[in-house]
Every structure is written in C-alpha cells, then in structure tokens.
Amino acid sequence: MPGHSLLDLAEATDFQVIALNRPGYRGSERIPADGITFADNAEMLDRAIDMLWRRAPDQCPGVVVIAHSVGAAIAVHLAARHPHWPLLGVALNGLIDSPPQRFVDLFHGTPPGQPVTFTPEQRRGFMYGPNDTIDPDIIQRAEPSTEPAPREELLEINDRWPADAPGETARVTVPIHCALARFDVLWEMNRANIDTFTRRFTSAPSVETTVFPRSGHNIDHHRVGRELHLRQLAFAWQCAFDR
C-alpha cells in the first residue's frame, strides 16, 4: 500500500526483499483444513525459503524473516525448526500469547469450514487504534490488502498458540525483534503479558521489544508505520553485519 509499504522502503534502501503469500492467500494454493496448522505452514515456508536461498547472490549474508500476527506465530515455528539455510533473525509484530476471551468466543462462533471475512467496521475496531493514530481513509485504502482468513488459523492463534508458545519460543536461537501496539485489542496487551511472552525466548541471543504507544494491531497502517519499517530494516542490518 503506497506510503505504508515495507517492500518499497526496503527496495529504496537496497535490501533484497521477497514477500511470500502463505497457503490459502492471494495466488497461493489452498490446502485442506487439516493442513493449515502453523507447523505445516512453517514446514512449507522452510522449503520455499530454502529454494530461494539457493538462488541468492553469493554476497548475501543470510535471511531475516519479518512477520505479522498469525504470520509471526508461524515465523516462531519456522525459527524453532532450525532451518538449514542461514536464518539471521526474526522480526515479529502484532504477537504475544494472551488472547482475550471475547475473541476466542467470537472465532469459535464462526461457521465451520468457511474462511472468516471481517467487515469494514470489524477491521476498524479490531485492527486500528484511535482516530488520531491513522489517516482518515486508511480503511478504504487498505481494502485491497485484506482477504478472508482461514478459520483454522484464527482458532489456532487463540487456542493452541498460547499452549504451544512456551515450547516454540524456547527453541529459537536467533535474535528477535518484537514490535507491539498499545491499542492492540486482539491481545491482552499489558506489561506483564508482554514481559511473559518476550522472556520465553530463553535461547535467543537478544530480544528487542518496542511498544508503539500510538498504534493498533496493524502497526504498518498507522502513522507510525514508517518508524516500524525503519526499525525492522535496522534490525535486519544488525543481524547481517553486527555479528
């Protein structure tokens, strides 16, 4: 989305960046519901990145994975696999492991076997902070980037992820950058829960946490989105060259 694109900023600052659509999104093949687990997604991404790495220029030092929300949980699973290609670090945003009960109930109440589509009103309430943290037309401008979410993913992030997170995070052995938002209503966002989550990365050599005080869940789409992207790219640079 113009003005809120990590890809554009990365290209402008000479980073090689590739965006992968997970199974079931955009042009990627849809897979059976029982194959949409985070672990299965991580395995497929592992193979895809391995193939891409084989074609990378010789001077490329490695890979930093940047991921949001459900994708961030999958990125933790991916890092916990200890892939054969050189994973240098993981930048997460919009992820802890303390979902509010109202969202657990909401997603369990959706029709089985059908992807979940959020209305513009739901996207405004779930994904964004107060009016003065976003541009007035951001919901409309973001429309092309929205897609129905597999119901199975929404159930796993609210049901299994809180139980799986301690084990998966403990196996991550690369630096972590964690960006969170004060007005993220999809999580019980408080200092105790943030600290509990970030301290789970017991094997990571470093964990850098930033809480954006003027943002909701989709930090990229807020007025602080450019700051998020600059921080993520700076983290990638540090992972590659400050080792």
CSV table of C-alpha atoms in Angstrom, one decimal:
chain,number,residue,atom,x,y,z
A,1,MET,CA,0.0,0.0,0.0
A,2,PRO,CA,1.6,3.3,-1.0
A,3,GLY,CA,3.1,5.1,1.9
A,4,HIS,CA,2.8,2.1,4.1
A,5,SER,CA,4.9,-0.5,2.3
A,6,LEU,CA,7.9,-2.3,3.8
A,7,LEU,CA,8.7,-3.6,0.3
A,8,ASP,CA,9.0,-0.1,-1.2
A,9,LEU,CA,11.2,1.1,1.7
A,10,ALA,CA,13.4,-2.0,1.6
A,11,GLU,CA,13.9,-1.6,-2.1
A,12,ALA,CA,14.7,2.1,-1.7
A,13,THR,CA,17.4,1.2,0.9
A,14,ASP,CA,19.0,-1.6,-1.2
A,15,PHE,CA,17.7,-4.6,0.7
A,16,GLN,CA,16.7,-7.7,-1.2
A,17,VAL,CA,13.2,-8.4,0.0
A,18,ILE,CA,10.7,-11.1,-1.0
A,19,ALA,CA,7.1,-11.3,0.1
A,20,LEU,CA,5.6,-14.8,0.3
A,21,ASN,CA,1.9,-15.5,0.4
A,22,ARG,CA,1.1,-18.4,2.7
A,23,PRO,CA,-1.2,-21.2,1.5
A,24,GLY,CA,-4.7,-20.0,1.1
A,25,TYR,CA,-3.8,-16.4,0.5
A,26,ARG,CA,-3.8,-14.5,-2.8
A,27,GLY,CA,-2.4,-16.7,-5.6
A,28,SER,CA,-1.1,-19.4,-3.3
A,29,GLU,CA,-2.7,-22.8,-3.4
A,30,ARG,CA,-5.4,-23.6,-0.9
A,31,ILE,CA,-4.8,-26.7,1.2
A,32,PRO,CA,-7.2,-28.9,3.2
A,33,ALA,CA,-8.2,-27.6,6.5
A,34,ASP,CA,-6.3,-30.2,8.4
A,35,GLY,CA,-3.1,-29.0,6.7
A,36,ILE,CA,-3.4,-25.3,7.7
A,37,THR,CA,-1.6,-25.7,11.1
A,38,PHE,CA,1.1,-23.3,12.0
A,39,ALA,CA,3.6,-26.1,12.0
A,40,ASP,CA,2.6,-27.2,8.5
A,41,ASN,CA,2.9,-23.6,7.3
A,42,ALA,CA,6.3,-23.3,8.8
A,43,GLU,CA,7.4,-26.5,7.0
A,44,MET,CA,6.2,-25.2,3.6
A,45,LEU,CA,7.9,-21.8,4.2
A,46,ASP,CA,11.1,-23.6,5.2
A,47,ARG,CA,11.1,-25.4,1.9
A,48,ALA,CA,10.2,-22.3,-0.1
A,49,ILE,CA,12.9,-20.1,1.5
A,50,ASP,CA,15.4,-22.9,1.0
A,51,MET,CA,14.7,-22.9,-2.7
A,52,LEU,CA,15.0,-19.1,-2.8
A,53,TRP,CA,18.3,-19.1,-0.8
A,54,ARG,CA,19.8,-21.4,-3.4
A,55,ARG,CA,19.3,-18.6,-6.0
A,56,ALA,CA,20.5,-15.8,-3.7
A,57,PRO,CA,23.7,-13.8,-4.7
A,58,ASP,CA,26.9,-15.0,-3.2
A,59,GLN,CA,27.4,-11.8,-1.2
A,60,CYS,CA,24.0,-12.2,0.6
A,61,PRO,CA,24.8,-12.9,4.3
A,62,GLY,CA,21.5,-14.7,5.1
A,63,VAL,CA,17.8,-14.3,5.7
A,64,VAL,CA,15.8,-12.2,8.2
A,65,VAL,CA,12.2,-13.1,8.5
A,66,ILE,CA,9.7,-10.3,9.1
A,67,ALA,CA,6.2,-11.4,10.0
A,68,HIS,CA,2.9,-10.1,11.4
A,69,SER,CA,0.2,-11.6,13.7
A,70,VAL,CA,-0.6,-15.2,12.7
A,71,GLY,CA,2.3,-15.0,10.3
A,72,ALA,CA,4.5,-14.0,13.3
A,73,ALA,CA,3.4,-17.2,15.2
A,74,ILE,CA,4.3,-19.2,12.1
A,75,ALA,CA,7.7,-17.5,11.9
A,76,VAL,CA,8.4,-18.6,15.5
A,77,HIS,CA,7.5,-22.2,14.5
A,78,LEU,CA,9.8,-21.7,11.5
A,79,ALA,CA,12.7,-20.5,13.6
A,80,ALA,CA,12.2,-23.3,16.1
A,81,ARG,CA,12.8,-25.8,13.3
A,82,HIS,CA,16.4,-24.5,13.0
A,83,PRO,CA,16.4,-24.4,9.1
A,84,HIS,CA,19.4,-25.4,7.1
A,85,TRP,CA,19.6,-22.1,5.3
A,86,PRO,CA,21.1,-19.2,7.3
A,87,LEU,CA,18.4,-17.6,9.3
A,88,LEU,CA,19.9,-14.5,10.9
A,89,GLY,CA,16.9,-13.2,12.9
A,90,VAL,CA,13.2,-12.8,13.2
A,91,ALA,CA,11.2,-9.6,13.4
A,92,LEU,CA,7.7,-10.1,14.8
A,93,ASN,CA,4.9,-7.7,15.2
A,94,GLY,CA,1.4,-8.0,16.5
A,95,LEU,CA,2.0,-11.1,18.5
A,96,ILE,CA,2.1,-12.2,22.1
A,97,ASP,CA,0.2,-15.2,23.6
A,98,SER,CA,-2.6,-13.8,25.7
A,99,PRO,CA,-5.9,-13.6,23.6
A,100,PRO,CA,-8.9,-12.0,25.2
A,101,GLN,CA,-11.8,-14.5,25.8
A,102,ARG,CA,-14.2,-12.4,23.7
A,103,PHE,CA,-12.1,-13.2,20.6
A,104,VAL,CA,-11.8,-16.8,21.5
A,105,ASP,CA,-15.6,-17.0,21.7
A,106,LEU,CA,-16.1,-14.9,18.5
A,107,PHE,CA,-14.0,-17.1,16.3
A,108,HIS,CA,-15.4,-20.3,17.7
A,109,GLY,CA,-18.8,-18.9,16.7
A,110,THR,CA,-17.9,-18.6,13.0
A,111,PRO,CA,-19.3,-21.3,10.6
A,112,PRO,CA,-17.0,-24.4,10.4
A,113,GLY,CA,-15.2,-25.0,7.1
A,114,GLN,CA,-15.6,-21.4,5.9
A,115,PRO,CA,-13.0,-18.6,5.8
A,116,VAL,CA,-13.7,-15.6,8.0
A,117,THR,CA,-14.3,-12.3,6.4
A,118,PHE,CA,-14.1,-9.1,8.5
A,119,THR,CA,-16.5,-6.3,7.8
A,120,PRO,CA,-15.0,-2.8,7.4
A,121,GLU,CA,-16.5,-2.0,10.9
A,122,GLN,CA,-14.8,-5.0,12.4
A,123,ARG,CA,-11.5,-4.2,10.7
A,124,ARG,CA,-11.7,-0.7,12.1
A,125,GLY,CA,-12.4,-2.0,15.6
A,126,PHE,CA,-10.0,-4.9,15.6
A,127,MET,CA,-7.0,-3.7,13.7
A,128,TYR,CA,-6.7,0.0,14.3
A,129,GLY,CA,-6.1,2.5,17.2
A,130,PRO,CA,-7.8,5.8,17.9
A,131,ASN,CA,-8.7,8.1,15.0
A,132,ASP,CA,-5.7,10.4,15.6
A,133,THR,CA,-3.3,7.4,15.0
A,134,ILE,CA,-4.4,6.7,11.4
A,135,ASP,CA,-5.2,8.6,8.2
A,136,PRO,CA,-9.0,9.1,7.8
A,137,ASP,CA,-9.1,7.0,4.6
A,138,ILE,CA,-6.9,4.1,5.7
A,139,ILE,CA,-9.6,1.5,6.0
A,140,GLN,CA,-10.6,2.1,2.3
A,141,ARG,CA,-7.0,2.2,1.1
A,142,ALA,CA,-6.2,-1.0,2.9
A,143,GLU,CA,-9.1,-2.9,1.3
A,144,PRO,CA,-7.0,-4.4,-1.5
A,145,SER,CA,-4.7,-6.0,1.1
A,146,THR,CA,-7.5,-7.7,3.0
A,147,GLU,CA,-8.6,-11.3,2.4
A,148,PRO,CA,-10.7,-13.8,4.2
A,149,ALA,CA,-8.7,-15.6,6.9
A,150,PRO,CA,-8.8,-19.4,7.2
A,151,ARG,CA,-11.0,-20.2,10.2
A,152,GLU,CA,-8.5,-22.8,11.3
A,153,GLU,CA,-5.8,-20.1,11.7
A,154,LEU,CA,-8.0,-17.9,13.8
A,155,LEU,CA,-8.8,-20.9,16.1
A,156,GLU,CA,-5.2,-21.9,16.4
A,157,ILE,CA,-3.9,-18.5,17.3
A,158,ASN,CA,-6.5,-18.3,20.1
A,159,ASP,CA,-6.5,-21.9,21.3
A,160,ARG,CA,-3.3,-23.8,20.5
A,161,TRP,CA,-0.8,-20.9,20.2
A,162,PRO,CA,-0.9,-19.9,23.9
A,163,ALA,CA,-0.1,-23.5,24.8
A,164,ASP,CA,2.5,-24.0,22.1
A,165,ALA,CA,4.3,-20.7,22.5
A,166,PRO,CA,6.5,-21.6,25.5
A,167,GLY,CA,8.0,-24.6,23.8
A,168,GLU,CA,8.4,-23.0,20.4
A,169,THR,CA,9.9,-19.7,21.6
A,170,ALA,CA,12.4,-21.6,23.8
A,171,ARG,CA,13.8,-23.3,20.8
A,172,VAL,CA,14.5,-20.1,18.9
A,173,THR,CA,18.3,-19.4,18.8
A,174,VAL,CA,18.5,-16.3,16.6
A,175,PRO,CA,17.9,-12.6,17.6
A,176,ILE,CA,14.3,-11.5,18.0
A,177,HIS,CA,12.8,-8.1,17.3
A,178,CYS,CA,9.3,-7.7,18.8
A,179,ALA,CA,7.1,-4.8,17.8
A,180,LEU,CA,3.8,-4.4,19.7
A,181,ALA,CA,1.0,-1.8,19.9
A,182,ARG,CA,-0.6,-0.3,22.9
A,183,PHE,CA,-4.1,-0.3,21.3
A,184,ASP,CA,-3.9,-3.9,20.0
A,185,VAL,CA,-7.2,-5.3,21.2
A,186,LEU,CA,-6.6,-8.8,19.8
A,187,TRP,CA,-4.3,-9.4,22.7
A,188,GLU,CA,-4.5,-8.7,26.4
A,189,MET,CA,-1.8,-6.1,25.9
A,190,ASN,CA,-0.2,-5.1,29.2
A,191,ARG,CA,3.3,-5.0,30.6
A,192,ALA,CA,3.0,-8.3,32.5
A,193,ASN,CA,1.8,-10.2,29.4
A,194,ILE,CA,4.4,-8.6,27.2
A,195,ASP,CA,7.2,-9.4,29.6
A,196,THR,CA,6.0,-13.0,30.0
A,197,PHE,CA,6.0,-13.5,26.2
A,198,THR,CA,9.3,-11.9,25.4
A,199,ARG,CA,11.1,-13.7,28.3
A,200,ARG,CA,10.1,-17.0,26.7
A,201,PHE,CA,12.9,-16.6,24.1
A,202,THR,CA,15.4,-18.1,26.5
A,203,SER,CA,17.8,-19.4,23.8
A,204,ALA,CA,17.7,-16.2,21.7
A,205,PRO,CA,21.0,-14.2,21.9
A,206,SER,CA,18.9,-11.0,22.1
A,207,VAL,CA,15.3,-9.8,22.3
A,208,GLU,CA,14.5,-6.2,21.4
A,209,THR,CA,10.9,-5.1,22.2
A,210,THR,CA,9.3,-1.9,21.1
A,211,VAL,CA,5.7,-1.0,22.2
A,212,PHE,CA,4.2,1.7,19.9
A,213,PRO,CA,2.0,3.9,22.1
A,214,ARG,CA,0.0,5.3,19.2
A,215,SER,CA,-1.0,2.2,17.2
A,216,GLY,CA,-3.4,-0.7,17.0
A,217,HIS,CA,-2.8,-4.2,15.7
A,218,ASN,CA,-1.9,-3.3,12.1
A,219,ILE,CA,1.1,-1.1,13.0
A,220,ASP,CA,2.1,-0.9,9.4
A,221,HIS,CA,-1.1,1.0,8.5
A,222,HIS,CA,-0.8,3.6,11.3
A,223,ARG,CA,1.1,6.9,11.1
A,224,VAL,CA,4.0,5.2,12.9
A,225,GLY,CA,4.2,2.5,10.2
A,226,ARG,CA,7.3,4.1,8.6
A,227,GLU,CA,9.0,4.0,12.0
A,228,LEU,CA,8.2,0.3,12.3
A,229,HIS,CA,9.6,-0.5,8.9
A,230,LEU,CA,12.8,1.5,9.6
A,231,ARG,CA,13.3,-0.3,12.9
A,232,GLN,CA,12.7,-3.7,11.2
A,233,LEU,CA,15.3,-2.9,8.4
A,234,ALA,CA,17.8,-1.6,11.0
A,235,PHE,CA,17.3,-4.9,12.9
A,236,ALA,CA,17.9,-6.8,9.7
A,237,TRP,CA,21.1,-4.8,9.1
A,238,GLN,CA,22.3,-5.5,12.6
A,239,CYS,CA,21.6,-9.2,12.2
A,240,ALA,CA,23.6,-9.3,8.9
A,241,PHE,CA,26.6,-7.1,9.7
A,242,ASP,CA,26.9,-6.6,13.5
A,243,ARG,CA,27.5,-10.2,14.4
